[in-house]
C-alpha cells in the first residue's frame, strides 16, 4: 500500500481562529481576523498589533505558550478546531485510491490521544500519528506522497537516494525554479487531483 504522510497544524487542522481567540483571551488584545496570520507566530517571540490610537503592544512568548495550552489542553478541542476545508472528503478519496495516511507533526503542545479523538470525531481515514517530532524530514522519508505547508520540511527529501516521493506544498507562494519538482497546490482538492495524475 502506498503511503501518504502529512502535517497536522495548518494542513489538516485549521488553527487560525482558535489561535486568534486564545491569544485575545490571554493577552487582552483585540486581534482582528484581517490582521492576524498564524504563520507570523512561528519562531517569533512577539507579534505586534496596533490597539486603536494607543502604542503598539505585543503578544509575548509567554502569552503565546499560554495560548497554546488553552487551545491544546482545554476541553472541546475537536469542537473548536475545525478541519481545513475539504480535507475530510479528500482524505477519503485518497484512501480509496489505495493510500495509507499518516500524520507527522512537530507540535509539542498536544497529546497523541487528543489528536486521535479529533481524527475520530471528524471520521478521517488516518492510520498513524507521530507528534513532537523535531526532525520531520526523517519521518517523512519512505513515504510515497508528502504534504506540508512549509517548504523547509520538503527540501531535505529531495536528496533521499532510495525513494523520490511526490512532494506537495499547500501554499500560495511562488516556488523558485530549483524547486520545480515540488508540486504546488492551494488546497486538498489539488492534492487529490495531482496524486491521481501522478500515480496513473
JSON list of N, CA and C in Angstrom, two decimals, residues 66-128:
[
{"chain": "A", "resi": 66, "resn": "UNK", "atom": "N", "xyz": [0.93, 30.33, 26.78]},
{"chain": "A", "resi": 66, "resn": "UNK", "atom": "CA", "xyz": [-0.35, 30.23, 27.48]},
{"chain": "A", "resi": 66, "resn": "UNK", "atom": "C", "xyz": [-1.49, 29.97, 26.51]},
{"chain": "A", "resi": 67, "resn": "UNK", "atom": "N", "xyz": [-1.43, 30.62, 25.36]},
{"chain": "A", "resi": 67, "resn": "UNK", "atom": "CA", "xyz": [-2.48, 30.43, 24.35]},
{"chain": "A", "resi": 67, "resn": "UNK", "atom": "C", "xyz": [-2.46, 29.00, 23.83]},
{"chain": "A", "resi": 68, "resn": "UNK", "atom": "N", "xyz": [-1.27, 28.45, 23.60]},
{"chain": "A", "resi": 68, "resn": "UNK", "atom": "CA", "xyz": [-1.18, 27.07, 23.13]},
{"chain": "A", "resi": 68, "resn": "UNK", "atom": "C", "xyz": [-1.76, 26.10, 24.15]},
{"chain": "A", "resi": 69, "resn": "UNK", "atom": "N", "xyz": [-1.48, 26.35, 25.43]},
{"chain": "A", "resi": 69, "resn": "UNK", "atom": "CA", "xyz": [-2.04, 25.50, 26.48]},
{"chain": "A", "resi": 69, "resn": "UNK", "atom": "C", "xyz": [-3.56, 25.58, 26.49]},
{"chain": "A", "resi": 70, "resn": "UNK", "atom": "N", "xyz": [-4.07, 26.78, 26.29]},
{"chain": "A", "resi": 70, "resn": "UNK", "atom": "CA", "xyz": [-5.52, 26.98, 26.26]},
{"chain": "A", "resi": 70, "resn": "UNK", "atom": "C", "xyz": [-6.15, 26.22, 25.10]},
{"chain": "A", "resi": 71, "resn": "UNK", "atom": "N", "xyz": [-5.49, 26.24, 23.96]},
{"chain": "A", "resi": 71, "resn": "UNK", "atom": "CA", "xyz": [-6.01, 25.54, 22.78]},
{"chain": "A", "resi": 71, "resn": "UNK", "atom": "C", "xyz": [-5.93, 24.03, 22.95]},
{"chain": "A", "resi": 72, "resn": "UNK", "atom": "N", "xyz": [-4.75, 23.54, 23.31]},
{"chain": "A", "resi": 72, "resn": "UNK", "atom": "CA", "xyz": [-4.49, 22.10, 23.29]},
{"chain": "A", "resi": 72, "resn": "UNK", "atom": "C", "xyz": [-4.95, 21.36, 24.54]},
{"chain": "A", "resi": 73, "resn": "UNK", "atom": "N", "xyz": [-4.92, 22.04, 25.69]},
{"chain": "A", "resi": 73, "resn": "UNK", "atom": "CA", "xyz": [-5.24, 21.36, 26.94]},
{"chain": "A", "resi": 73, "resn": "UNK", "atom": "C", "xyz": [-6.69, 21.54, 27.38]},
{"chain": "A", "resi": 74, "resn": "UNK", "atom": "N", "xyz": [-7.34, 22.55, 26.84]},
{"chain": "A", "resi": 74, "resn": "UNK", "atom": "CA", "xyz": [-8.72, 22.82, 27.26]},
{"chain": "A", "resi": 74, "resn": "UNK", "atom": "C", "xyz": [-9.70, 21.81, 26.70]},
{"chain": "A", "resi": 75, "resn": "UNK", "atom": "N", "xyz": [-10.89, 21.78, 27.28]},
{"chain": "A", "resi": 75, "resn": "UNK", "atom": "CA", "xyz": [-11.93, 20.87, 26.81]},
{"chain": "A", "resi": 75, "resn": "UNK", "atom": "C", "xyz": [-12.49, 21.38, 25.48]},
{"chain": "A", "resi": 76, "resn": "UNK", "atom": "N", "xyz": [-13.04, 20.47, 24.71]},
{"chain": "A", "resi": 76, "resn": "UNK", "atom": "CA", "xyz": [-13.71, 20.85, 23.47]},
{"chain": "A", "resi": 76, "resn": "UNK", "atom": "C", "xyz": [-12.78, 21.12, 22.30]},
{"chain": "A", "resi": 77, "resn": "UNK", "atom": "N", "xyz": [-11.57, 20.53, 22.32]},
{"chain": "A", "resi": 77, "resn": "UNK", "atom": "CA", "xyz": [-10.61, 20.75, 21.23]},
{"chain": "A", "resi": 77, "resn": "UNK", "atom": "C", "xyz": [-11.22, 20.43, 19.87]},
{"chain": "A", "resi": 78, "resn": "UNK", "atom": "N", "xyz": [-11.90, 19.28, 19.78]},
{"chain": "A", "resi": 78, "resn": "UNK", "atom": "CA", "xyz": [-12.46, 18.86, 18.49]},
{"chain": "A", "resi": 78, "resn": "UNK", "atom": "C", "xyz": [-13.54, 19.80, 18.00]},
{"chain": "A", "resi": 79, "resn": "UNK", "atom": "N", "xyz": [-14.27, 20.43, 18.92]},
{"chain": "A", "resi": 79, "resn": "UNK", "atom": "CA", "xyz": [-15.30, 21.38, 18.51]},
{"chain": "A", "resi": 79, "resn": "UNK", "atom": "C", "xyz": [-14.70, 22.72, 18.11]},
{"chain": "A", "resi": 80, "resn": "UNK", "atom": "N", "xyz": [-13.64, 23.14, 18.78]},
{"chain": "A", "resi": 80, "resn": "UNK", "atom": "CA", "xyz": [-13.03, 24.44, 18.49]},
{"chain": "A", "resi": 80, "resn": "UNK", "atom": "C", "xyz": [-12.18, 24.41, 17.23]},
{"chain": "A", "resi": 81, "resn": "UNK", "atom": "N", "xyz": [-11.46, 23.32, 17.04]},
{"chain": "A", "resi": 81, "resn": "UNK", "atom": "CA", "xyz": [-10.52, 23.22, 15.92]},
{"chain": "A", "resi": 81, "resn": "UNK", "atom": "C", "xyz": [-11.17, 22.44, 14.78]},
{"chain": "A", "resi": 82, "resn": "UNK", "atom": "N", "xyz": [-11.50, 23.14, 13.72]},
{"chain": "A", "resi": 82, "resn": "UNK", "atom": "CA", "xyz": [-12.16, 22.53, 12.57]},
{"chain": "A", "resi": 82, "resn": "UNK", "atom": "C", "xyz": [-11.13, 22.01, 11.57]},
{"chain": "A", "resi": 83, "resn": "UNK", "atom": "N", "xyz": [-11.51, 21.04, 10.75]},
{"chain": "A", "resi": 83, "resn": "UNK", "atom": "CA", "xyz": [-10.62, 20.62, 9.67]},
{"chain": "A", "resi": 83, "resn": "UNK", "atom": "C", "xyz": [-10.50, 21.71, 8.61]},
{"chain": "A", "resi": 84, "resn": "UNK", "atom": "N", "xyz": [-9.38, 21.74, 7.93]},
{"chain": "A", "resi": 84, "resn": "UNK", "atom": "CA", "xyz": [-9.23, 22.60, 6.75]},
{"chain": "A", "resi": 84, "resn": "UNK", "atom": "C", "xyz": [-10.33, 22.23, 5.76]},
{"chain": "A", "resi": 85, "resn": "UNK", "atom": "N", "xyz": [-10.85, 23.21, 5.07]},
{"chain": "A", "resi": 85, "resn": "UNK", "atom": "CA", "xyz": [-11.96, 22.99, 4.15]},
{"chain": "A", "resi": 85, "resn": "UNK", "atom": "C", "xyz": [-11.63, 21.90, 3.12]},
{"chain": "A", "resi": 86, "resn": "UNK", "atom": "N", "xyz": [-12.50, 20.93, 3.01]},
{"chain": "A", "resi": 86, "resn": "UNK", "atom": "CA", "xyz": [-12.36, 19.87, 2.01]},
{"chain": "A", "resi": 86, "resn": "UNK", "atom": "C", "xyz": [-11.44, 18.73, 2.39]},
{"chain": "A", "resi": 87, "resn": "UNK", "atom": "N", "xyz": [-10.82, 18.81, 3.58]},
{"chain": "A", "resi": 87, "resn": "UNK", "atom": "CA", "xyz": [-9.80, 17.81, 3.90]},
{"chain": "A", "resi": 87, "resn": "UNK", "atom": "C", "xyz": [-10.41, 16.43, 4.16]},
{"chain": "A", "resi": 88, "resn": "UNK", "atom": "N", "xyz": [-11.53, 16.36, 4.84]},
{"chain": "A", "resi": 88, "resn": "UNK", "atom": "CA", "xyz": [-12.12, 15.06, 5.16]},
{"chain": "A", "resi": 88, "resn": "UNK", "atom": "C", "xyz": [-12.48, 14.30, 3.89]},
{"chain": "A", "resi": 89, "resn": "UNK", "atom": "N", "xyz": [-13.18, 14.97, 2.99]},
{"chain": "A", "resi": 89, "resn": "UNK", "atom": "CA", "xyz": [-13.59, 14.33, 1.74]},
{"chain": "A", "resi": 89, "resn": "UNK", "atom": "C", "xyz": [-12.37, 13.91, 0.92]},
{"chain": "A", "resi": 90, "resn": "UNK", "atom": "N", "xyz": [-11.36, 14.76, 0.90]},
{"chain": "A", "resi": 90, "resn": "UNK", "atom": "CA", "xyz": [-10.16, 14.47, 0.12]},
{"chain": "A", "resi": 90, "resn": "UNK", "atom": "C", "xyz": [-9.39, 13.28, 0.69]},
{"chain": "A", "resi": 91, "resn": "UNK", "atom": "N", "xyz": [-9.30, 13.20, 2.01]},
{"chain": "A", "resi": 91, "resn": "UNK", "atom": "CA", "xyz": [-8.61, 12.06, 2.61]},
{"chain": "A", "resi": 91, "resn": "UNK", "atom": "C", "xyz": [-9.31, 10.75, 2.31]},
{"chain": "A", "resi": 92, "resn": "UNK", "atom": "N", "xyz": [-10.63, 10.77, 2.31]},
{"chain": "A", "resi": 92, "resn": "UNK", "atom": "CA", "xyz": [-11.38, 9.56, 1.97]},
{"chain": "A", "resi": 92, "resn": "UNK", "atom": "C", "xyz": [-11.15, 9.18, 0.50]},
{"chain": "A", "resi": 93, "resn": "UNK", "atom": "N", "xyz": [-11.04, 10.17, -0.37]},
{"chain": "A", "resi": 93, "resn": "UNK", "atom": "CA", "xyz": [-10.75, 9.89, -1.77]},
{"chain": "A", "resi": 93, "resn": "UNK", "atom": "C", "xyz": [-9.36, 9.28, -1.92]},
{"chain": "A", "resi": 94, "resn": "UNK", "atom": "N", "xyz": [-8.39, 9.84, -1.23]},
{"chain": "A", "resi": 94, "resn": "UNK", "atom": "CA", "xyz": [-7.03, 9.33, -1.30]},
{"chain": "A", "resi": 94, "resn": "UNK", "atom": "C", "xyz": [-6.94, 7.92, -0.72]},
{"chain": "A", "resi": 95, "resn": "UNK", "atom": "N", "xyz": [-7.65, 7.68, 0.38]},
{"chain": "A", "resi": 95, "resn": "UNK", "atom": "CA", "xyz": [-7.69, 6.35, 0.96]},
{"chain": "A", "resi": 95, "resn": "UNK", "atom": "C", "xyz": [-8.31, 5.37, -0.03]},
{"chain": "A", "resi": 96, "resn": "UNK", "atom": "N", "xyz": [-9.35, 5.80, -0.73]},
{"chain": "A", "resi": 96, "resn": "UNK", "atom": "CA", "xyz": [-9.98, 4.97, -1.74]},
{"chain": "A", "resi": 96, "resn": "UNK", "atom": "C", "xyz": [-9.08, 4.67, -2.93]},
{"chain": "A", "resi": 97, "resn": "UNK", "atom": "N", "xyz": [-8.08, 5.54, -3.13]},
{"chain": "A", "resi": 97, "resn": "UNK", "atom": "CA", "xyz": [-7.10, 5.33, -4.21]},
{"chain": "A", "resi": 97, "resn": "UNK", "atom": "C", "xyz": [-5.98, 4.39, -3.77]},
{"chain": "A", "resi": 98, "resn": "UNK", "atom": "N", "xyz": [-6.05, 3.92, -2.52]},
{"chain": "A", "resi": 98, "resn": "UNK", "atom": "CA", "xyz": [-5.06, 2.96, -2.04]},
{"chain": "A", "resi": 98, "resn": "UNK", "atom": "C", "xyz": [-3.93, 3.54, -1.21]},
{"chain": "A", "resi": 99, "resn": "UNK", "atom": "N", "xyz": [-4.10, 4.76, -0.70]},
{"chain": "A", "resi": 99, "resn": "UNK", "atom": "CA", "xyz": [-3.05, 5.36, 0.10]},
{"chain": "A", "resi": 99, "resn": "UNK", "atom": "C", "xyz": [-3.31, 5.17, 1.59]},
{"chain": "A", "resi": 100, "resn": "UNK", "atom": "N", "xyz": [-2.28, 4.75, 2.30]},
{"chain": "A", "resi": 100, "resn": "UNK", "atom": "CA", "xyz": [-2.31, 4.67, 3.76]},
{"chain": "A", "resi": 100, "resn": "UNK", "atom": "C", "xyz": [-1.85, 6.03, 4.28]},
{"chain": "A", "resi": 101, "resn": "UNK", "atom": "N", "xyz": [-2.64, 6.67, 5.15]},
{"chain": "A", "resi": 101, "resn": "UNK", "atom": "CA", "xyz": [-2.40, 8.07, 5.51]},
{"chain": "A", "resi": 101, "resn": "UNK", "atom": "C", "xyz": [-1.93, 8.19, 6.95]},
{"chain": "A", "resi": 102, "resn": "UNK", "atom": "N", "xyz": [-0.83, 8.91, 7.15]},
{"chain": "A", "resi": 102, "resn": "UNK", "atom": "CA", "xyz": [-0.29, 9.13, 8.49]},
{"chain": "A", "resi": 102, "resn": "UNK", "atom": "C", "xyz": [0.03, 10.59, 8.72]},
{"chain": "A", "resi": 103, "resn": "UNK", "atom": "N", "xyz": [0.03, 10.99, 10.00]},
{"chain": "A", "resi": 103, "resn": "UNK", "atom": "CA", "xyz": [0.34, 12.36, 10.40]},
{"chain": "A", "resi": 103, "resn": "UNK", "atom": "C", "xyz": [1.74, 12.39, 11.02]},
{"chain": "A", "resi": 104, "resn": "UNK", "atom": "N", "xyz": [2.52, 13.39, 10.62]},
{"chain": "A", "resi": 104, "resn": "UNK", "atom": "CA", "xyz": [3.81, 13.67, 11.25]},
{"chain": "A", "resi": 104, "resn": "UNK", "atom": "C", "xyz": [3.82, 15.15, 11.60]},
{"chain": "A", "resi": 105, "resn": "UNK", "atom": "N", "xyz": [3.92, 15.46, 12.89]},
{"chain": "A", "resi": 105, "resn": "UNK", "atom": "CA", "xyz": [3.85, 16.86, 13.33]},
{"chain": "A", "resi": 105, "resn": "UNK", "atom": "C", "xyz": [4.91, 17.16, 14.36]},
{"chain": "A", "resi": 106, "resn": "UNK", "atom": "N", "xyz": [5.43, 18.38, 14.30]},
{"chain": "A", "resi": 106, "resn": "UNK", "atom": "CA", "xyz": [6.42, 18.83, 15.28]},
{"chain": "A", "resi": 106, "resn": "UNK", "atom": "C", "xyz": [5.76, 19.48, 16.49]},
{"chain": "A", "resi": 107, "resn": "UNK", "atom": "N", "xyz": [4.44, 19.54, 16.51]},
{"chain": "A", "resi": 107, "resn": "UNK", "atom": "CA", "xyz": [3.72, 20.23, 17.57]},
{"chain": "A", "resi": 107, "resn": "UNK", "atom": "C", "xyz": [3.94, 19.56, 18.92]},
{"chain": "A", "resi": 108, "resn": "UNK", "atom": "N", "xyz": [4.40, 20.34, 19.90]},
{"chain": "A", "resi": 108, "resn": "UNK", "atom": "CA", "xyz": [4.66, 19.82, 21.24]},
{"chain": "A", "resi": 108, "resn": "UNK", "atom": "C", "xyz": [3.52, 20.08, 22.21]},
{"chain": "A", "resi": 109, "resn": "UNK", "atom": "N", "xyz": [2.55, 20.87, 21.81]},
{"chain": "A", "resi": 109, "resn": "UNK", "atom": "CA", "xyz": [1.54, 21.29, 22.76]},
{"chain": "A", "resi": 109, "resn": "UNK", "atom": "C", "xyz": [0.37, 20.35, 22.95]},
{"chain": "A", "resi": 110, "resn": "UNK", "atom": "N", "xyz": [0.27, 19.34, 22.11]},
{"chain": "A", "resi": 110, "resn": "UNK", "atom": "CA", "xyz": [-0.92, 18.50, 22.12]},
{"chain": "A", "resi": 110, "resn": "UNK", "atom": "C", "xyz": [-0.53, 17.03, 22.29]},
{"chain": "A", "resi": 111, "resn": "UNK", "atom": "N", "xyz": [-1.42, 16.26, 22.88]},
{"chain": "A", "resi": 111, "resn": "UNK", "atom": "CA", "xyz": [-1.15, 14.83, 23.08]},
{"chain": "A", "resi": 111, "resn": "UNK", "atom": "C", "xyz": [-1.62, 14.02, 21.88]},
{"chain": "A", "resi": 112, "resn": "UNK", "atom": "N", "xyz": [-1.01, 12.86, 21.72]},
{"chain": "A", "resi": 112, "resn": "UNK", "atom": "CA", "xyz": [-1.42, 11.95, 20.64]},
{"chain": "A", "resi": 112, "resn": "UNK", "atom": "C", "xyz": [-2.88, 11.54, 20.83]},
{"chain": "A", "resi": 113, "resn": "UNK", "atom": "N", "xyz": [-3.28, 11.34, 22.09]},
{"chain": "A", "resi": 113, "resn": "UNK", "atom": "CA", "xyz": [-4.65, 10.93, 22.38]},
{"chain": "A", "resi": 113, "resn": "UNK", "atom": "C", "xyz": [-5.65, 11.98, 21.90]},
{"chain": "A", "resi": 114, "resn": "UNK", "atom": "N", "xyz": [-5.32, 13.24, 22.10]},
{"chain": "A", "resi": 114, "resn": "UNK", "atom": "CA", "xyz": [-6.23, 14.31, 21.69]},
{"chain": "A", "resi": 114, "resn": "UNK", "atom": "C", "xyz": [-6.35, 14.38, 20.17]},
{"chain": "A", "resi": 115, "resn": "UNK", "atom": "N", "xyz": [-5.25, 14.16, 19.48]},
{"chain": "A", "resi": 115, "resn": "UNK", "atom": "CA", "xyz": [-5.29, 14.15, 18.01]},
{"chain": "A", "resi": 115, "resn": "UNK", "atom": "C", "xyz": [-6.13, 12.98, 17.52]},
{"chain": "A", "resi": 116, "resn": "UNK", "atom": "N", "xyz": [-5.99, 11.81, 18.15]},
{"chain": "A", "resi": 116, "resn": "UNK", "atom": "CA", "xyz": [-6.80, 10.65, 17.75]},
{"chain": "A", "resi": 116, "resn": "UNK", "atom": "C", "xyz": [-8.29, 10.92, 17.98]},
{"chain": "A", "resi": 117, "resn": "UNK", "atom": "N", "xyz": [-8.62, 11.59, 19.07]},
{"chain": "A", "resi": 117, "resn": "UNK", "atom": "CA", "xyz": [-10.02, 11.94, 19.31]},
{"chain": "A", "resi": 117, "resn": "UNK", "atom": "C", "xyz": [-10.54, 12.87, 18.21]},
{"chain": "A", "resi": 118, "resn": "UNK", "atom": "N", "xyz": [-9.70, 13.81, 17.80]},
{"chain": "A", "resi": 118, "resn": "UNK", "atom": "CA", "xyz": [-10.05, 14.74, 16.73]},
{"chain": "A", "resi": 118, "resn": "UNK", "atom": "C", "xyz": [-10.26, 13.98, 15.42]},
{"chain": "A", "resi": 119, "resn": "UNK", "atom": "N", "xyz": [-9.35, 13.06, 15.11]},
{"chain": "A", "resi": 119, "resn": "UNK", "atom": "CA", "xyz": [-9.45, 12.25, 13.89]},
{"chain": "A", "resi": 119, "resn": "UNK", "atom": "C", "xyz": [-10.75, 11.45, 13.89]},
{"chain": "A", "resi": 120, "resn": "UNK", "atom": "N", "xyz": [-11.06, 10.81, 15.00]},
{"chain": "A", "resi": 120, "resn": "UNK", "atom": "CA", "xyz": [-12.28, 10.00, 15.09]},
{"chain": "A", "resi": 120, "resn": "UNK", "atom": "C", "xyz": [-13.54, 10.87, 15.06]},
{"chain": "A", "resi": 121, "resn": "UNK", "atom": "N", "xyz": [-13.46, 12.04, 15.69]},
{"chain": "A", "resi": 121, "resn": "UNK", "atom": "CA", "xyz": [-14.61, 12.95, 15.72]},
{"chain": "A", "resi": 121, "resn": "UNK", "atom": "C", "xyz": [-15.01, 13.36, 14.31]},
{"chain": "A", "resi": 122, "resn": "UNK", "atom": "N", "xyz": [-14.00, 13.58, 13.46]},
{"chain": "A", "resi": 122, "resn": "UNK", "atom": "CA", "xyz": [-14.27, 14.00, 12.08]},
{"chain": "A", "resi": 122, "resn": "UNK", "atom": "C", "xyz": [-14.20, 12.85, 11.08]},
{"chain": "A", "resi": 123, "resn": "UNK", "atom": "N", "xyz": [-14.09, 11.62, 11.58]},
{"chain": "A", "resi": 123, "resn": "UNK", "atom": "CA", "xyz": [-14.15, 10.42, 10.74]},
{"chain": "A", "resi": 123, "resn": "UNK", "atom": "C", "xyz": [-13.16, 10.50, 9.59]},
{"chain": "A", "resi": 124, "resn": "UNK", "atom": "N", "xyz": [-11.89, 10.61, 9.94]},
{"chain": "A", "resi": 124, "resn": "UNK", "atom": "CA", "xyz": [-10.84, 10.68, 8.92]},
{"chain": "A", "resi": 124, "resn": "UNK", "atom": "C", "xyz": [-10.09, 9.37, 8.84]},
{"chain": "A", "resi": 125, "resn": "UNK", "atom": "N", "xyz": [-9.80, 8.89, 7.64]},
{"chain": "A", "resi": 125, "resn": "UNK", "atom": "CA", "xyz": [-9.13, 7.59, 7.46]},
{"chain": "A", "resi": 125, "resn": "UNK", "atom": "C", "xyz": [-7.61, 7.69, 7.65]},
{"chain": "A", "resi": 126, "resn": "UNK", "atom": "N", "xyz": [-7.21, 7.90, 8.89]},
{"chain": "A", "resi": 126, "resn": "UNK", "atom": "CA", "xyz": [-5.79, 8.06, 9.22]},
{"chain": "A", "resi": 126, "resn": "UNK", "atom": "C", "xyz": [-5.37, 6.88, 10.09]},
{"chain": "A", "resi": 127, "resn": "UNK", "atom": "N", "xyz": [-4.21, 6.30, 9.77]},
{"chain": "A", "resi": 127, "resn": "UNK", "atom": "CA", "xyz": [-3.79, 5.07, 10.45]},
{"chain": "A", "resi": 127, "resn": "UNK", "atom": "C", "xyz": [-2.65, 5.27, 11.44]},
{"chain": "A", "resi": 128, "resn": "UNK", "atom": "N", "xyz": [-1.97, 6.42, 11.38]},
{"chain": "A", "resi": 128, "resn": "UNK", "atom": "CA", "xyz": [-0.79, 6.59, 12.23]},
{"chain": "A", "resi": 128, "resn": "UNK", "atom": "C", "xyz": [-0.61, 8.07, 12.59]}
]
